Amino acid sequence: MSPPPSFPTSWFPDLLCFHGSPERDDEELRAETPATRLDALRVAYGTQARWVGGHTHKPLLRTLDGWTLLNPGSVGLPFEQRGGRDVNLARAEYLLLDRAPGGWQPTFRAVPYDVREVQQGILTSGMPHAEWLAAQWGSA
C-alpha cells in the first residue's frame, strides 16, 4: 500500500510512522509480536530502518535484523497492570528522534505530573463516572 501523494515520504525515506501498524490502526505491535508477522509487514509496506508506531501505550525499542521498531508510549494515557487491573500512570511518555550519522537516535522520555491535580480536575469536571475515572490514576 502506497502512502497518499501528500505524505512527505521524501523527507524521511528511512522512517515509517503509523498508529497500530502500517496495515491496520488497531493492530498492536509489541515486543512479543512474532518476527514472521513483522517480516510480512516489511515486505508489504517498506524496509525503512526505523518504524515508529503507537496504539499499545507502551514504550518499545525492538531491534530485528538491522531495523528498529519503536513505540513512544503515551503522553495522555500510559498505563500498567497492578493487582490485576490497568492503572493510568501520572506521567507523559514520548520519544525524541534525532538525526545522527548512520540513522536516527531514539531518546525515550517520561515526565511525571501531579496525579492529585488530574484527579481533582476529573472530580470537578461534572463528567459522568468522574469518581470511577479519578480512581484509575496511580503514581508514575
mmCIF file of C-alpha atoms in Angstrom:
data_model
loop_
_atom_site.group_PDB
_atom_site.id
_atom_site.type_symbol
_atom_site.label_atom_id
_atom_site.label_comp_id
_atom_site.label_asym_id
_atom_site.label_seq_id
_atom_site.Cartn_x
_atom_site.Cartn_y
_atom_site.Cartn_z
ATOM 1 C CA MET A 1 0.000 0.000 0.000
ATOM 2 C CA SER A 2 1.472 3.336 -1.021
ATOM 3 C CA PRO A 3 1.097 6.438 1.132
ATOM 4 C CA PRO A 4 -1.203 9.191 -0.107
ATOM 5 C CA PRO A 5 0.511 11.598 -2.533
ATOM 6 C CA SER A 6 0.502 14.401 0.051
ATOM 7 C CA PHE A 7 2.546 12.302 2.514
ATOM 8 C CA PRO A 8 6.133 13.643 2.608
ATOM 9 C CA THR A 9 7.924 10.332 2.043
ATOM 10 C CA SER A 10 10.920 12.083 0.515
ATOM 11 C CA TRP A 11 11.644 13.981 3.738
ATOM 12 C CA PHE A 12 12.487 10.867 5.735
ATOM 13 C CA PRO A 13 12.825 7.901 3.395
ATOM 14 C CA ASP A 14 14.359 5.759 6.173
ATOM 15 C CA LEU A 15 11.488 6.342 8.654
ATOM 16 C CA LEU A 16 7.958 4.899 8.627
ATOM 17 C CA CYS A 17 5.366 6.169 11.140
ATOM 18 C CA PHE A 18 1.882 4.782 11.793
ATOM 19 C CA HIS A 19 -0.618 4.227 14.601
ATOM 20 C CA GLY A 20 -1.112 0.481 15.128
ATOM 21 C CA SER A 21 0.716 -0.989 12.162
ATOM 22 C CA PRO A 22 1.157 0.112 8.557
ATOM 23 C CA GLU A 23 -1.714 -2.233 7.707
ATOM 24 C CA ARG A 24 -4.251 -1.532 10.470
ATOM 25 C CA ASP A 25 -4.624 1.255 13.018
ATOM 26 C CA ASP A 26 -5.849 -1.203 15.681
ATOM 27 C CA GLU A 27 -3.026 -3.745 15.408
ATOM 28 C CA GLU A 28 -0.672 -3.997 18.381
ATOM 29 C CA LEU A 29 2.997 -4.423 17.514
ATOM 30 C CA ARG A 30 4.697 -5.482 20.739
ATOM 31 C CA ALA A 31 7.947 -6.974 21.990
ATOM 32 C CA GLU A 32 6.386 -10.428 21.603
ATOM 33 C CA THR A 33 4.946 -9.910 18.102
ATOM 34 C CA PRO A 34 6.291 -12.794 16.020
ATOM 35 C CA ALA A 35 9.155 -11.868 13.693
ATOM 36 C CA THR A 36 7.236 -13.594 10.876
ATOM 37 C CA ARG A 37 4.438 -11.003 11.221
ATOM 38 C CA LEU A 38 6.899 -8.114 11.219
ATOM 39 C CA ASP A 39 8.689 -9.593 8.190
ATOM 40 C CA ALA A 40 5.368 -9.811 6.328
ATOM 41 C CA LEU A 41 4.590 -6.177 7.120
ATOM 42 C CA ARG A 42 8.015 -5.079 5.902
ATOM 43 C CA VAL A 43 7.562 -6.921 2.616
ATOM 44 C CA ALA A 44 4.197 -5.226 2.115
ATOM 45 C CA TYR A 45 4.894 -1.715 3.458
ATOM 46 C CA GLY A 46 8.581 -0.902 3.320
ATOM 47 C CA THR A 47 12.032 -1.678 4.591
ATOM 48 C CA GLN A 48 12.774 1.633 6.292
ATOM 49 C CA ALA A 49 15.452 1.412 9.001
ATOM 50 C CA ARG A 50 13.139 2.828 11.717
ATOM 51 C CA TRP A 51 9.464 2.146 12.237
ATOM 52 C CA VAL A 52 7.538 4.167 14.831
ATOM 53 C CA GLY A 53 4.085 3.023 15.875
ATOM 54 C CA GLY A 54 1.643 3.503 18.690
ATOM 55 C CA HIS A 55 -1.677 2.093 19.901
ATOM 56 C CA THR A 56 -0.281 -0.015 22.768
ATOM 57 C CA HIS A 57 0.504 2.953 25.068
ATOM 58 C CA LYS A 58 3.742 1.125 25.983
ATOM 59 C CA PRO A 59 7.276 2.302 25.165
ATOM 60 C CA LEU A 60 9.154 -0.122 22.931
ATOM 61 C CA LEU A 61 12.567 -0.393 21.346
ATOM 62 C CA ARG A 62 12.945 -3.653 19.426
ATOM 63 C CA THR A 63 15.812 -4.298 17.026
ATOM 64 C CA LEU A 64 15.439 -7.010 14.392
ATOM 65 C CA ASP A 65 17.944 -7.860 11.661
ATOM 66 C CA GLY A 66 19.179 -4.310 11.064
ATOM 67 C CA TRP A 67 15.973 -2.352 11.622
ATOM 68 C CA THR A 68 14.271 -0.932 14.695
ATOM 69 C CA LEU A 69 10.646 -0.874 15.824
ATOM 70 C CA LEU A 70 9.838 1.940 18.271
ATOM 71 C CA ASN A 71 6.791 2.976 20.272
ATOM 72 C CA PRO A 72 6.896 6.274 22.194
ATOM 73 C CA GLY A 73 4.436 5.167 24.877
ATOM 74 C CA SER A 74 1.622 7.589 25.673
ATOM 75 C CA VAL A 75 1.517 11.263 26.568
ATOM 76 C CA GLY A 76 -2.078 11.200 27.736
ATOM 77 C CA LEU A 77 -2.769 7.687 28.973
ATOM 78 C CA PRO A 78 0.189 5.459 29.847
ATOM 79 C CA PHE A 79 -0.869 2.503 31.976
ATOM 80 C CA GLU A 80 0.378 -0.684 33.574
ATOM 81 C CA GLN A 81 -1.122 -3.715 35.272
ATOM 82 C CA ARG A 82 -1.294 -3.512 39.064
ATOM 83 C CA GLY A 83 -3.146 -6.068 41.138
ATOM 84 C CA GLY A 84 -4.874 -7.490 38.069
ATOM 85 C CA ARG A 85 -6.191 -4.149 36.779
ATOM 86 C CA ASP A 86 -4.998 -1.379 34.496
ATOM 87 C CA VAL A 87 -3.820 1.746 36.307
ATOM 88 C CA ASN A 88 -3.257 5.039 34.467
ATOM 89 C CA LEU A 89 0.158 6.481 35.282
ATOM 90 C CA ALA A 90 0.763 10.118 36.165
ATOM 91 C CA ARG A 91 3.385 10.742 33.535
ATOM 92 C CA ALA A 92 3.615 11.838 29.936
ATOM 93 C CA GLU A 93 5.752 9.490 27.820
ATOM 94 C CA TYR A 94 7.235 10.450 24.481
ATOM 95 C CA LEU A 95 10.077 9.753 22.102
ATOM 96 C CA LEU A 96 12.615 12.097 20.548
ATOM 97 C CA LEU A 97 14.258 11.059 17.291
ATOM 98 C CA ASP A 98 17.445 12.880 16.422
ATOM 99 C CA ARG A 99 19.116 12.560 13.059
ATOM 100 C CA ALA A 100 22.595 11.136 13.622
ATOM 101 C CA PRO A 101 25.295 9.716 11.388
ATOM 102 C CA GLY A 102 24.035 6.324 10.285
ATOM 103 C CA GLY A 103 20.367 6.927 11.096
ATOM 104 C CA TRP A 104 18.010 8.047 13.833
ATOM 105 C CA GLN A 105 18.941 8.167 17.525
ATOM 106 C CA PRO A 106 15.945 7.485 19.809
ATOM 107 C CA THR A 107 15.622 9.019 23.265
ATOM 108 C CA PHE A 108 12.694 7.985 25.436
ATOM 109 C CA ARG A 109 11.306 10.497 27.932
ATOM 110 C CA ALA A 110 8.792 10.257 30.768
ATOM 111 C CA VAL A 111 7.697 13.420 32.569
ATOM 112 C CA PRO A 112 5.763 12.939 35.815
ATOM 113 C CA TYR A 113 2.870 15.171 36.748
ATOM 114 C CA ASP A 114 0.790 15.650 39.891
ATOM 115 C CA VAL A 115 -1.805 12.868 39.967
ATOM 116 C CA ARG A 116 -3.863 14.754 42.576
ATOM 117 C CA GLU A 117 -4.315 17.651 40.145
ATOM 118 C CA VAL A 118 -5.562 15.266 37.464
ATOM 119 C CA GLN A 119 -7.939 13.568 39.891
ATOM 120 C CA GLN A 120 -9.235 16.913 41.176
ATOM 121 C CA GLY A 121 -9.796 18.116 37.623
ATOM 122 C CA ILE A 122 -11.764 14.974 36.829
ATOM 123 C CA LEU A 123 -13.839 15.195 40.023
ATOM 124 C CA THR A 124 -14.779 18.846 39.426
ATOM 125 C CA SER A 125 -15.452 18.418 35.694
ATOM 126 C CA GLY A 126 -19.066 17.298 36.018
ATOM 127 C CA MET A 127 -18.409 14.380 33.697
ATOM 128 C CA PRO A 128 -20.298 11.113 34.171
ATOM 129 C CA HIS A 129 -18.479 8.464 36.236
ATOM 130 C CA ALA A 130 -15.916 11.023 37.443
ATOM 131 C CA GLU A 131 -15.205 9.162 40.697
ATOM 132 C CA TRP A 132 -14.562 5.908 38.857
ATOM 133 C CA LEU A 133 -12.241 7.656 36.365
ATOM 134 C CA ALA A 134 -10.309 9.565 39.051
ATOM 135 C CA ALA A 135 -9.676 6.265 40.862
ATOM 136 C CA GLN A 136 -7.973 4.866 37.730
ATOM 137 C CA TRP A 137 -4.851 7.001 38.203
ATOM 138 C CA GLY A 138 -1.771 5.866 40.098
ATOM 139 C CA SER A 139 1.608 7.388 40.660
ATOM 140 C CA ALA A 140 4.275 7.275 37.957
#
